[in-house]
Amino acid sequence: LLEKKIVDHNVGSVFIEPVSGKENHRYKMVHDFVYNPNSKKYCRDENDGHVPVKQKNSLGLLTLVEAERVTMAEDLASARDMINVIRPALESVGFTVLSTKLASPGYQNTVVIFVLSEGYVLARTFVESKYVAFDIHLWSNTHKTEEIKAALLNAVGSSESSAYSIIAGGMYGHPNWRNDERNRGPKLKDPCSTSLDAPKRKNIPMPETVVGAVIDESTHLLSDKDDVLTVTICGTKRSPCYSHDAISSHNSVKHAVPIHTCGSIVGGVEFLRDSAKRMYECELEVISMLQSLVSTQRRKIDSLVIDPRSSFAMAQVVHKVLSKAKNRKKFFTSDLLVLAPMLDTTETWRRILLDKFRTLYLQEPVFRTEVLFNSTTATMELGAFRSGDARFMDHVIEVASKIEKRTGLVSDIRNFEGGVLRFQPDFEPTHFFLHEDYEHQSAFSQWTLQKPVGYQTLLQLKTRGSNQNRELSSEKVNAMLEGAIERLNIKTEAGPMLFSDMADGCVAAAIFSWGSVVVLWDGKYHLDVNLFTYDDNANFVDEFKAAMTQSTPWVKLDERDFMPRGYNRVVNFKSDLEETLDDPIWAPIRNRA
């Protein structure tokens, strides 16, 4: 992730500098980075292949498509022409057209409703504007939404489009509901037992000789020094210390000293009665060795390495020594490098020890990182801490690349954690970025060119209670729509129309001179009311909902979505633009009145 090639998208930037030259390194703005993959993949559930006997739910998808710059506008002038163009497109992608209803309610447009076995499509044309608005509501074959959208856009010759989808109700009892269950959602093919680390490792230990190569290359993290003084915390005197062997032979290391586990704590002292005494004696011994080294070399220690064979008890002693500020100041430089290679990634105390350094050296620049190096059979981890290097992230990535080339291992950088940001008293910014420094022309062009032509609302209603008298039916749903039209004195151009021969539910629709409404009942307890008006009138939506449910007060509003319809990448309602007499405040200054 960190090593992906940067792509220039030609987006203007005021604050962030271009990534070029030595000073403008790509991670300059990064303070922390964490990559924490799940130990398991998103995987197939053991019951995924099971087909339920009874349909438990029914989901649908309403997709609103704005087809712009339509080349077939003249061929869509009449409702019959629309049917001749759109119906073959629907059938070409496998949908079954059961019925079509049409109306020409004025406003220089024509409306046609195509009722399908799998859903319905409402098409509304604006011939002079070369624009067609599609409402596609599917309760079956929802996975074909992109196919039906592409077919419709191709049929009307649209060269520019946008779409918006809402999860809505479906319909129970459709013959294809089992296939819909299978096709719904992501296709997960991997079993839950498959780990992300494929192919599966055989848990063969990483050869300790590899540690030497990793440490040798990691010493380049002190690239600004060529006379490094380093200390390696090793295991017992009788055990090898590959970390010390590797770092002592590095060109930039002037002097390297191993500190072996104190004899008084070999084998662990946690449960011994005199454990405190033994640890204190070891602490004094380590301090004495560090004092002698610093005095002899007449300089402080630049690097500390925790060898994989070092013990937990010895690490406790080292932390005890370094936790005292006077010891850190006396023995170690302010720009310290600590390396902790791990062959056993379950030894979490090594990570904790590194994080302790991050809390001891508080002020920026301070970083701690964990890098995994993987082969097909084994893995090792390199933990590193660095203070005083603002470009540590760049240097770690460079070193990881060198280790890959030298050893054939694959690196996996898991995290970077920074220290406490430096407080800057009486901070004075070096730059002030004004409004005119930013590019607003494209947004302003979209604002001025967009043409909202309507107000669309989706009301999702649901029955409450289980009383038999509160059950819905196709006839009752149609009566609800008829009642709303009658109570509000709405004159219809077509409808109310009832379609109830596709499954357990029904579709009821009506077209007015100033809009349309399509009601979908799922066959049980869910209603979708798709209401379109040419004028922005949220109050009318409330009135329509109240009028429709007047005789069925147990039908309550569950969700409400509303959005503008129009062309030229419309995102604002008509009322938004009408209420704004002047240019918006964010518009380029040269365009303001």
Coordinates of C-alpha atoms in Angstrom, one line a residue, residues 64-582:
L64 CA -33.2 6.7 -10.8
V65 CA -31.4 7.3 -14.1
E66 CA -30.9 10.7 -15.8
A67 CA -30.3 10.1 -19.5
E68 CA -28.8 13.3 -21.0
R69 CA -27.9 14.4 -24.5
V70 CA -30.3 11.9 -26.0
T71 CA -29.8 11.5 -29.7
M72 CA -33.2 9.7 -30.1
A73 CA -35.2 12.6 -28.7
E74 CA -37.2 13.2 -31.9
D75 CA -38.1 9.4 -32.0
L76 CA -39.5 9.7 -28.4
A77 CA -41.9 12.5 -29.2
S78 CA -45.0 10.3 -28.8
A79 CA -45.9 7.6 -26.3
R80 CA -46.1 5.0 -29.1
D81 CA -42.7 5.9 -30.3
M82 CA -41.3 5.5 -26.7
I83 CA -42.8 2.1 -26.4
N84 CA -41.3 1.0 -29.7
V85 CA -37.9 2.2 -28.6
I86 CA -37.8 1.1 -24.9
R87 CA -39.7 -2.2 -24.9
P88 CA -37.2 -4.0 -27.1
A89 CA -34.4 -2.7 -24.9
L90 CA -36.0 -4.2 -21.8
E91 CA -36.7 -7.5 -23.5
S92 CA -33.1 -7.7 -24.9
V93 CA -31.7 -8.1 -21.3
G94 CA -34.2 -10.8 -20.3
F95 CA -37.1 -8.8 -18.7
T96 CA -40.7 -9.7 -19.4
V97 CA -43.0 -6.8 -20.2
L98 CA -46.6 -7.5 -18.9
S99 CA -48.3 -4.2 -19.6
T100 CA -47.6 -0.6 -20.7
K101 CA -49.6 2.5 -19.8
L102 CA -49.0 5.9 -21.3
A103 CA -50.0 9.5 -21.0
S104 CA -49.0 12.9 -22.4
P105 CA -49.8 15.3 -19.6
G106 CA -48.2 18.4 -21.1
Y107 CA -45.1 20.2 -20.0
Q108 CA -43.7 19.1 -23.4
N109 CA -43.2 15.6 -22.2
T110 CA -44.6 12.1 -22.4
V111 CA -44.8 9.5 -19.6
V112 CA -44.9 5.7 -20.1
I113 CA -45.0 3.0 -17.4
F114 CA -43.7 -0.4 -18.3
V115 CA -44.9 -3.1 -15.8
L116 CA -42.6 -6.1 -15.8
S117 CA -42.8 -9.5 -14.2
E118 CA -39.6 -8.4 -12.4
G119 CA -40.4 -4.8 -11.6
Y120 CA -41.6 -1.6 -13.3
V121 CA -39.9 1.1 -15.4
L122 CA -41.3 4.6 -15.7
A123 CA -39.9 6.8 -18.5
R124 CA -40.5 10.5 -18.7
T125 CA -39.2 12.4 -21.8
F126 CA -38.3 16.0 -22.2
V127 CA -37.8 16.2 -26.0
E128 CA -36.6 19.8 -26.4
S129 CA -34.0 19.3 -23.6
K130 CA -32.9 15.9 -25.0
Y131 CA -33.4 14.4 -21.6
V132 CA -35.2 11.2 -20.4
A133 CA -35.8 10.4 -16.7
F134 CA -36.0 6.7 -15.9
D135 CA -37.4 5.2 -12.6
I136 CA -36.3 1.5 -12.5
H137 CA -37.8 -0.4 -9.6
L138 CA -36.9 -4.1 -9.6
W139 CA -38.1 -6.8 -7.1
S140 CA -36.5 -9.6 -9.1
N141 CA -33.3 -9.8 -11.0
T142 CA -31.9 -6.8 -9.1
H143 CA -28.4 -8.0 -10.0
K144 CA -29.3 -7.0 -13.6
T145 CA -29.7 -3.3 -12.7
E146 CA -26.6 -2.3 -14.5
E147 CA -27.6 -4.3 -17.6
I148 CA -31.1 -2.7 -17.8
K149 CA -29.6 0.7 -17.2
A150 CA -27.1 0.3 -20.0
A151 CA -29.8 -1.1 -22.4
L152 CA -32.1 1.9 -21.8
L153 CA -29.3 4.4 -22.2
N154 CA -28.2 2.8 -25.4
A155 CA -31.8 2.6 -26.7
V156 CA -32.3 6.4 -26.3
G157 CA -28.8 7.3 -27.4
S158 CA -27.6 8.9 -24.2
S159 CA -24.0 10.0 -24.2
E160 CA -24.0 11.3 -20.6
S161 CA -25.9 10.0 -17.6
S162 CA -26.0 9.8 -13.8
A163 CA -27.9 7.4 -11.5
Y164 CA -29.0 7.1 -7.9
S165 CA -30.1 3.9 -6.2
I166 CA -32.2 3.3 -3.0
I167 CA -32.8 0.0 -1.3
A168 CA -36.6 -0.4 -1.3
G169 CA -39.3 -3.0 -1.0
G170 CA -39.7 -6.0 -3.2
M171 CA -42.5 -8.5 -3.8
Y172 CA -43.2 -11.8 -2.2
G173 CA -44.2 -14.8 -4.2
H174 CA -42.2 -14.2 -7.4
P175 CA -41.3 -17.5 -9.1
N176 CA -37.7 -16.4 -9.3
W177 CA -37.2 -15.5 -5.6
R178 CA -34.8 -18.4 -4.9
N179 CA -32.5 -17.3 -7.6
D180 CA -32.8 -13.7 -6.3
E181 CA -31.6 -15.0 -2.9
R182 CA -28.6 -16.6 -4.5
N183 CA -27.7 -13.6 -6.6
R184 CA -28.2 -11.0 -3.9
G185 CA -25.1 -9.6 -2.2
P186 CA -21.3 -10.2 -2.8
K187 CA -20.2 -13.4 -4.2
L188 CA -18.0 -15.0 -1.6
K189 CA -16.2 -18.1 -2.9
D190 CA -13.5 -18.7 -0.2
P191 CA -14.2 -20.9 2.8
C192 CA -14.0 -19.3 6.2
S193 CA -10.9 -21.4 7.1
T194 CA -8.8 -19.8 4.4
S195 CA -6.3 -17.3 5.9
L196 CA -5.1 -14.1 4.2
D197 CA -1.6 -15.5 4.3
A198 CA -2.0 -17.9 1.4
P199 CA -0.4 -20.2 0.6
K200 CA -0.6 -21.6 4.1
R201 CA 2.7 -21.6 5.9
K202 CA 4.2 -24.8 7.3
N203 CA 5.5 -23.0 10.5
I204 CA 9.1 -23.7 9.6
P205 CA 11.3 -21.3 11.7
M206 CA 13.0 -18.6 9.7
P207 CA 16.8 -19.3 9.6
E208 CA 18.7 -17.1 12.0
T209 CA 21.2 -16.4 9.2
V210 CA 18.4 -14.4 7.6
V211 CA 18.3 -12.2 10.7
G212 CA 21.9 -11.2 10.0
A213 CA 21.0 -10.0 6.5
V214 CA 17.9 -8.1 7.8
I215 CA 20.0 -6.4 10.5
D216 CA 22.8 -5.6 8.1
E217 CA 20.5 -3.8 5.7
S218 CA 18.5 -2.2 8.5
T219 CA 21.7 -0.4 9.7
H220 CA 21.1 1.8 6.6
L221 CA 18.4 3.5 8.7
L222 CA 21.4 5.3 10.2
S223 CA 22.3 6.5 6.7
D224 CA 23.3 9.9 8.0
K225 CA 26.2 8.5 10.1
D226 CA 29.4 6.6 9.1
D227 CA 30.9 6.0 12.6
V228 CA 28.1 4.3 14.4
L229 CA 28.5 3.0 18.0
T230 CA 26.1 0.2 18.6
V231 CA 25.1 -2.2 21.4
T232 CA 23.4 -5.6 20.9
I233 CA 21.5 -7.3 23.7
C234 CA 22.2 -11.0 23.2
G235 CA 21.3 -14.3 24.8
T236 CA 23.7 -16.2 27.0
K237 CA 27.4 -16.2 26.3
R238 CA 27.3 -19.7 25.0
S239 CA 24.6 -19.0 22.4
P240 CA 25.3 -17.4 19.0
C241 CA 24.3 -13.7 18.5
Y242 CA 23.7 -13.3 14.7
S243 CA 22.5 -9.7 15.2
H244 CA 25.8 -8.7 16.7
D245 CA 27.8 -10.6 14.0
A246 CA 25.9 -8.8 11.2
I247 CA 25.9 -5.3 12.6
S248 CA 29.6 -5.4 13.6
S249 CA 30.7 -6.1 10.1
H250 CA 28.7 -3.2 8.6
N251 CA 30.7 -0.4 6.9
S252 CA 29.1 2.4 8.9
V253 CA 29.6 0.7 12.3
K254 CA 32.8 1.9 13.9
H255 CA 32.4 -0.1 17.1
A256 CA 29.9 -2.8 18.2
V257 CA 29.6 -4.3 21.6
P258 CA 27.5 -7.4 22.7
I259 CA 25.8 -7.4 26.1
H260 CA 24.9 -11.0 27.1
T261 CA 22.2 -12.0 29.5
C262 CA 23.4 -11.6 33.0
G263 CA 24.3 -14.8 34.7
S264 CA 22.1 -14.0 37.7
I265 CA 18.9 -14.0 35.5
V266 CA 19.6 -16.8 33.1
G267 CA 16.6 -19.1 32.9
G268 CA 14.3 -16.4 34.3
V269 CA 13.8 -15.1 37.8
E270 CA 10.1 -14.2 37.9
F271 CA 9.2 -16.8 40.5
L272 CA 12.4 -16.7 42.6
R273 CA 12.3 -15.2 46.1
D274 CA 15.3 -13.0 45.4
S275 CA 14.2 -12.0 41.9
A276 CA 14.3 -8.3 42.7
K277 CA 17.9 -8.6 44.0
R278 CA 19.0 -10.5 40.9
M279 CA 17.4 -8.0 38.6
Y280 CA 19.0 -5.1 40.4
E281 CA 22.4 -6.7 40.3
C282 CA 22.0 -7.2 36.5
E283 CA 20.9 -3.6 36.1
L284 CA 24.1 -2.4 37.8
E285 CA 26.1 -4.7 35.6
V286 CA 24.6 -3.3 32.5
I287 CA 25.0 0.3 33.6
S288 CA 28.7 -0.4 34.4
M289 CA 29.2 -1.9 30.9
L290 CA 27.5 1.1 29.2
Q291 CA 29.6 3.5 31.3
S292 CA 32.8 1.8 30.3
L293 CA 31.8 1.8 26.6
V294 CA 30.9 5.4 26.5
S295 CA 34.0 6.5 28.4
T296 CA 36.3 4.4 26.2
Q297 CA 34.8 5.5 22.9
R298 CA 34.2 9.1 24.1
R299 CA 30.9 9.2 22.5
K300 CA 27.3 8.1 23.0
I301 CA 25.5 5.0 21.7
D302 CA 23.7 5.4 18.3
S303 CA 22.0 2.1 18.0
L304 CA 20.6 -0.7 20.2
V305 CA 19.7 -4.1 18.8
I306 CA 17.6 -6.7 20.7
D307 CA 18.7 -10.1 19.4
P308 CA 16.0 -12.8 18.9
R309 CA 17.8 -14.9 21.5
S310 CA 17.7 -12.2 24.2
S311 CA 15.4 -13.0 27.1
F312 CA 12.4 -11.3 28.5
A313 CA 14.1 -10.7 31.9
M314 CA 17.1 -9.1 30.1
A315 CA 14.7 -6.8 28.2
Q316 CA 13.1 -5.8 31.5
V317 CA 16.6 -4.8 32.8
V318 CA 17.3 -2.8 29.6
H319 CA 14.0 -1.0 29.9
K320 CA 14.7 -0.2 33.6
V321 CA 18.0 1.4 32.6
L322 CA 16.6 3.4 29.8
S323 CA 13.5 4.5 31.7
K324 CA 15.7 6.8 33.8
A325 CA 16.2 10.1 32.0
K326 CA 19.7 10.6 33.4
N327 CA 20.8 7.2 31.9
R328 CA 19.3 8.1 28.4
K329 CA 21.0 11.4 28.4
K330 CA 24.3 9.9 29.6
F331 CA 24.6 6.8 27.4
F332 CA 22.4 7.3 24.3
T333 CA 22.2 9.9 21.5
S334 CA 19.0 11.8 21.0
D335 CA 18.6 10.3 17.5
L336 CA 18.6 6.7 18.6
L337 CA 17.8 3.6 16.4
V338 CA 16.5 0.5 18.1
L339 CA 16.1 -2.8 16.1
A340 CA 14.2 -5.8 17.4
P341 CA 14.0 -8.8 15.0
M342 CA 11.5 -11.4 16.0
L343 CA 11.5 -15.0 14.8
D344 CA 8.7 -15.9 17.1
T345 CA 5.9 -13.4 16.4
T346 CA 4.1 -14.5 19.6
E347 CA 6.7 -12.8 21.7
T348 CA 4.6 -9.7 22.0
W349 CA 6.8 -8.3 24.8
R350 CA 9.3 -7.2 22.1
R351 CA 6.6 -5.0 20.5
I352 CA 5.7 -3.6 23.9
L353 CA 9.4 -2.8 24.6
L354 CA 9.7 -0.9 21.3
D355 CA 6.5 1.1 22.2
K356 CA 8.1 2.0 25.5
F357 CA 10.8 3.8 23.6
R358 CA 8.2 5.8 21.8
T359 CA 6.9 7.0 25.2
L360 CA 10.4 7.7 26.5
Y361 CA 11.4 9.8 23.5
L362 CA 8.3 11.8 23.3
Q363 CA 9.0 14.7 21.0
E364 CA 8.8 14.6 17.3
P365 CA 10.3 13.2 15.1
V366 CA 9.8 9.8 16.8
F367 CA 8.6 6.7 15.0
R368 CA 8.0 3.0 15.7
T369 CA 7.3 0.5 13.0
E370 CA 6.6 -3.2 12.5
V371 CA 7.6 -4.9 9.2
L372 CA 7.0 -8.6 8.4
F373 CA 9.2 -10.5 6.0
N374 CA 7.6 -13.6 4.6
S375 CA 8.7 -16.6 2.7
T376 CA 6.4 -19.4 1.5
T377 CA 7.1 -21.4 4.7
A378 CA 8.1 -18.9 7.4
T379 CA 7.8 -15.4 8.6
M380 CA 9.8 -13.0 10.8
E381 CA 9.1 -9.5 12.1
L382 CA 11.4 -6.6 12.3
G383 CA 10.4 -4.0 14.9
A384 CA 12.2 -0.6 14.8
F385 CA 12.2 2.6 16.7
R386 CA 13.9 5.8 15.5
S387 CA 14.1 9.3 17.0
G388 CA 15.4 12.3 15.2
D389 CA 14.7 11.2 11.7
A390 CA 11.7 13.1 10.0
R391 CA 12.1 10.9 6.9
F392 CA 12.1 7.6 8.8
M393 CA 9.1 6.3 6.8
D394 CA 10.9 6.8 3.5
H395 CA 14.0 5.1 4.8
V396 CA 12.1 2.1 6.1
I397 CA 10.5 1.6 2.7
E398 CA 13.9 1.8 1.0
V399 CA 15.4 -0.6 3.4
A400 CA 12.5 -3.1 3.1
S401 CA 13.0 -3.0 -0.7
K402 CA 16.7 -3.8 -0.3
I403 CA 16.0 -6.7 2.0
E404 CA 13.5 -8.1 -0.5
K405 CA 16.2 -8.0 -3.2
R406 CA 18.9 -9.5 -1.0
T407 CA 16.9 -12.3 0.7
G408 CA 14.0 -13.0 -1.7
L409 CA 11.5 -12.4 1.2
V410 CA 8.4 -10.4 0.7
S411 CA 8.0 -7.4 3.0
D412 CA 4.7 -6.3 4.6
I413 CA 4.8 -3.0 6.5
R414 CA 2.1 -3.2 9.2
N415 CA 2.3 0.1 11.0
F416 CA 4.1 3.4 11.7
E417 CA 3.3 5.2 15.0
G418 CA 4.6 8.7 15.6
G419 CA 5.3 10.6 18.9
V420 CA 3.8 13.6 20.4
L421 CA 3.6 16.6 18.1
R422 CA 5.8 19.5 19.1
F423 CA 3.9 22.4 20.6
Q424 CA 4.7 25.7 18.8
P425 CA 4.1 28.7 21.2
D426 CA 2.9 31.9 19.5
F427 CA 2.6 30.0 16.2
E428 CA 2.5 32.2 13.2
P429 CA 1.5 30.6 9.9
T430 CA 3.8 31.1 7.0
H431 CA 1.0 31.0 4.4
F432 CA -2.6 32.3 4.3
F433 CA -4.7 30.7 1.6
L434 CA -7.5 33.0 0.3
H435 CA -10.7 32.0 -1.3
E436 CA -9.5 33.0 -4.8
D437 CA -6.5 30.7 -4.4
Y438 CA -8.7 27.8 -5.0
E439 CA -10.3 26.6 -8.3
H440 CA -14.1 27.2 -8.3
Q441 CA -14.9 27.5 -12.0
S442 CA -15.9 23.9 -12.6
A443 CA -18.2 23.8 -9.6
F444 CA -19.7 27.2 -10.5
S445 CA -20.3 26.0 -14.1
Q446 CA -22.1 23.0 -12.8
W447 CA -24.2 25.2 -10.5
T448 CA -25.2 27.5 -13.2
L449 CA -25.8 24.9 -15.9
Q450 CA -27.8 22.4 -13.9
K451 CA -31.5 22.2 -14.8
P452 CA -33.7 20.7 -12.1
V453 CA -37.1 19.8 -13.6
G454 CA -38.8 17.9 -10.7
Y455 CA -39.0 16.8 -7.1
Q456 CA -38.9 13.0 -6.5
T457 CA -39.8 11.4 -3.2
L458 CA -39.8 7.7 -2.1
L459 CA -42.0 7.0 0.9
Q460 CA -41.5 3.6 2.5
L461 CA -44.5 2.7 4.6
K462 CA -45.1 -0.3 6.8
T463 CA -48.1 -1.8 8.6
R464 CA -48.1 -1.9 12.4
G465 CA -49.8 -4.7 14.4
S466 CA -50.9 -8.2 13.5
N467 CA -54.6 -7.7 13.6
Q468 CA -56.3 -9.5 10.7
N469 CA -58.4 -6.4 10.0
R470 CA -55.1 -4.5 9.4
E471 CA -53.9 -6.8 6.6
L472 CA -53.5 -5.2 3.2
S473 CA -54.7 -6.5 -0.2
S474 CA -54.3 -5.4 -3.8
E475 CA -57.9 -4.0 -3.7
K476 CA -57.2 -2.1 -0.5
V477 CA -53.9 -0.7 -1.8
N478 CA -55.7 0.6 -4.9
A479 CA -58.4 2.0 -2.8
M480 CA -55.8 3.9 -0.7
L481 CA -54.4 5.5 -3.9
E482 CA -57.9 6.3 -5.2
G483 CA -58.8 7.8 -1.8
A484 CA -55.8 10.1 -1.8
I485 CA -56.5 11.3 -5.3
E486 CA -60.2 12.0 -4.5
R487 CA -59.5 13.7 -1.1
L488 CA -56.9 16.1 -2.8
N489 CA -59.1 16.7 -5.8
I490 CA -56.3 15.6 -8.2
K491 CA -57.2 15.3 -11.9
T492 CA -55.5 12.4 -13.5
E493 CA -54.3 11.9 -17.1
A494 CA -54.1 8.2 -16.6
G495 CA -55.3 5.9 -13.8
P496 CA -55.5 5.0 -11.1
M497 CA -54.3 1.7 -12.7
L498 CA -53.9 -1.6 -10.8
F499 CA -51.5 -4.4 -11.9
S500 CA -51.7 -7.5 -9.7
D501 CA -50.9 -10.5 -11.8
M502 CA -47.1 -10.7 -11.3
A503 CA -46.8 -12.2 -7.7
D504 CA -48.4 -11.8 -4.3
G505 CA -48.3 -8.0 -4.3
C506 CA -49.4 -5.4 -6.7
V507 CA -48.5 -2.1 -8.4
A508 CA -50.9 0.9 -8.5
A509 CA -50.1 4.0 -10.5
A510 CA -51.5 7.3 -11.7
I511 CA -50.2 10.1 -13.9
F512 CA -51.2 13.7 -13.5
S513 CA -50.6 16.8 -15.5
W514 CA -48.0 17.9 -12.8
G515 CA -46.5 14.6 -11.8
S516 CA -47.0 10.9 -11.2
V517 CA -47.3 8.3 -8.4
V518 CA -46.5 4.6 -8.4
V519 CA -47.3 2.5 -5.3
L520 CA -45.7 -0.9 -4.9
W521 CA -47.1 -3.4 -2.3
D522 CA -44.8 -6.4 -1.5
G523 CA -47.8 -8.7 -0.7
K524 CA -47.4 -8.5 3.1
Y525 CA -46.7 -5.3 5.0
H526 CA -44.5 -3.0 3.0
L527 CA -45.5 -0.2 0.7
D528 CA -43.3 2.0 -1.6
V529 CA -44.8 5.3 -2.7
N530 CA -42.8 6.7 -5.6
L531 CA -44.1 10.3 -6.0
F532 CA -42.9 12.8 -8.6
T533 CA -43.9 16.4 -9.0
Y534 CA -42.6 19.1 -11.3
D535 CA -42.6 21.7 -8.5
D536 CA -40.7 21.5 -5.2
N537 CA -43.4 21.0 -2.7
A538 CA -42.5 19.0 0.4
N539 CA -45.8 20.0 2.0
F540 CA -47.8 18.3 -0.8
V541 CA -45.9 15.1 -0.1
D542 CA -47.0 15.2 3.5
E543 CA -50.6 15.9 2.5
F544 CA -50.5 13.0 0.0
K545 CA -49.1 10.6 2.5
A546 CA -51.8 11.7 5.1
A547 CA -54.6 11.4 2.6
M548 CA -53.4 8.0 1.4
T549 CA -53.3 6.5 4.9
Q550 CA -56.4 8.3 6.3
S551 CA -58.4 5.1 6.1
T552 CA -55.5 2.9 7.2
P553 CA -53.9 4.7 10.2
W554 CA -51.9 1.6 11.1
V555 CA -49.8 2.1 8.0
K556 CA -46.9 4.3 9.2
L557 CA -44.0 6.0 7.6
D558 CA -40.7 4.0 7.9
E559 CA -38.4 5.9 5.6
R560 CA -38.4 9.0 3.4
D561 CA -36.0 9.8 0.6
F562 CA -36.2 12.9 -1.7
M563 CA -34.0 14.1 -4.5
P564 CA -34.0 16.5 -7.4
R565 CA -34.5 15.3 -11.0
G566 CA -33.1 17.0 -14.0
Y567 CA -30.1 17.2 -16.4
N568 CA -26.7 18.8 -16.7
R569 CA -25.5 16.9 -13.5
V570 CA -28.3 18.2 -11.4
V571 CA -27.7 18.1 -7.6
N572 CA -29.8 21.0 -6.4
F573 CA -33.6 21.4 -6.1
K574 CA -35.3 24.0 -8.2
S575 CA -36.2 26.0 -5.1
D576 CA -32.5 26.2 -4.2
L577 CA -31.7 28.0 -7.3
E578 CA -34.8 30.2 -7.3
E579 CA -34.1 31.4 -3.8
T580 CA -30.6 32.4 -4.7
L581 CA -30.8 35.6 -6.7
D582 CA -27.0 36.3 -6.7

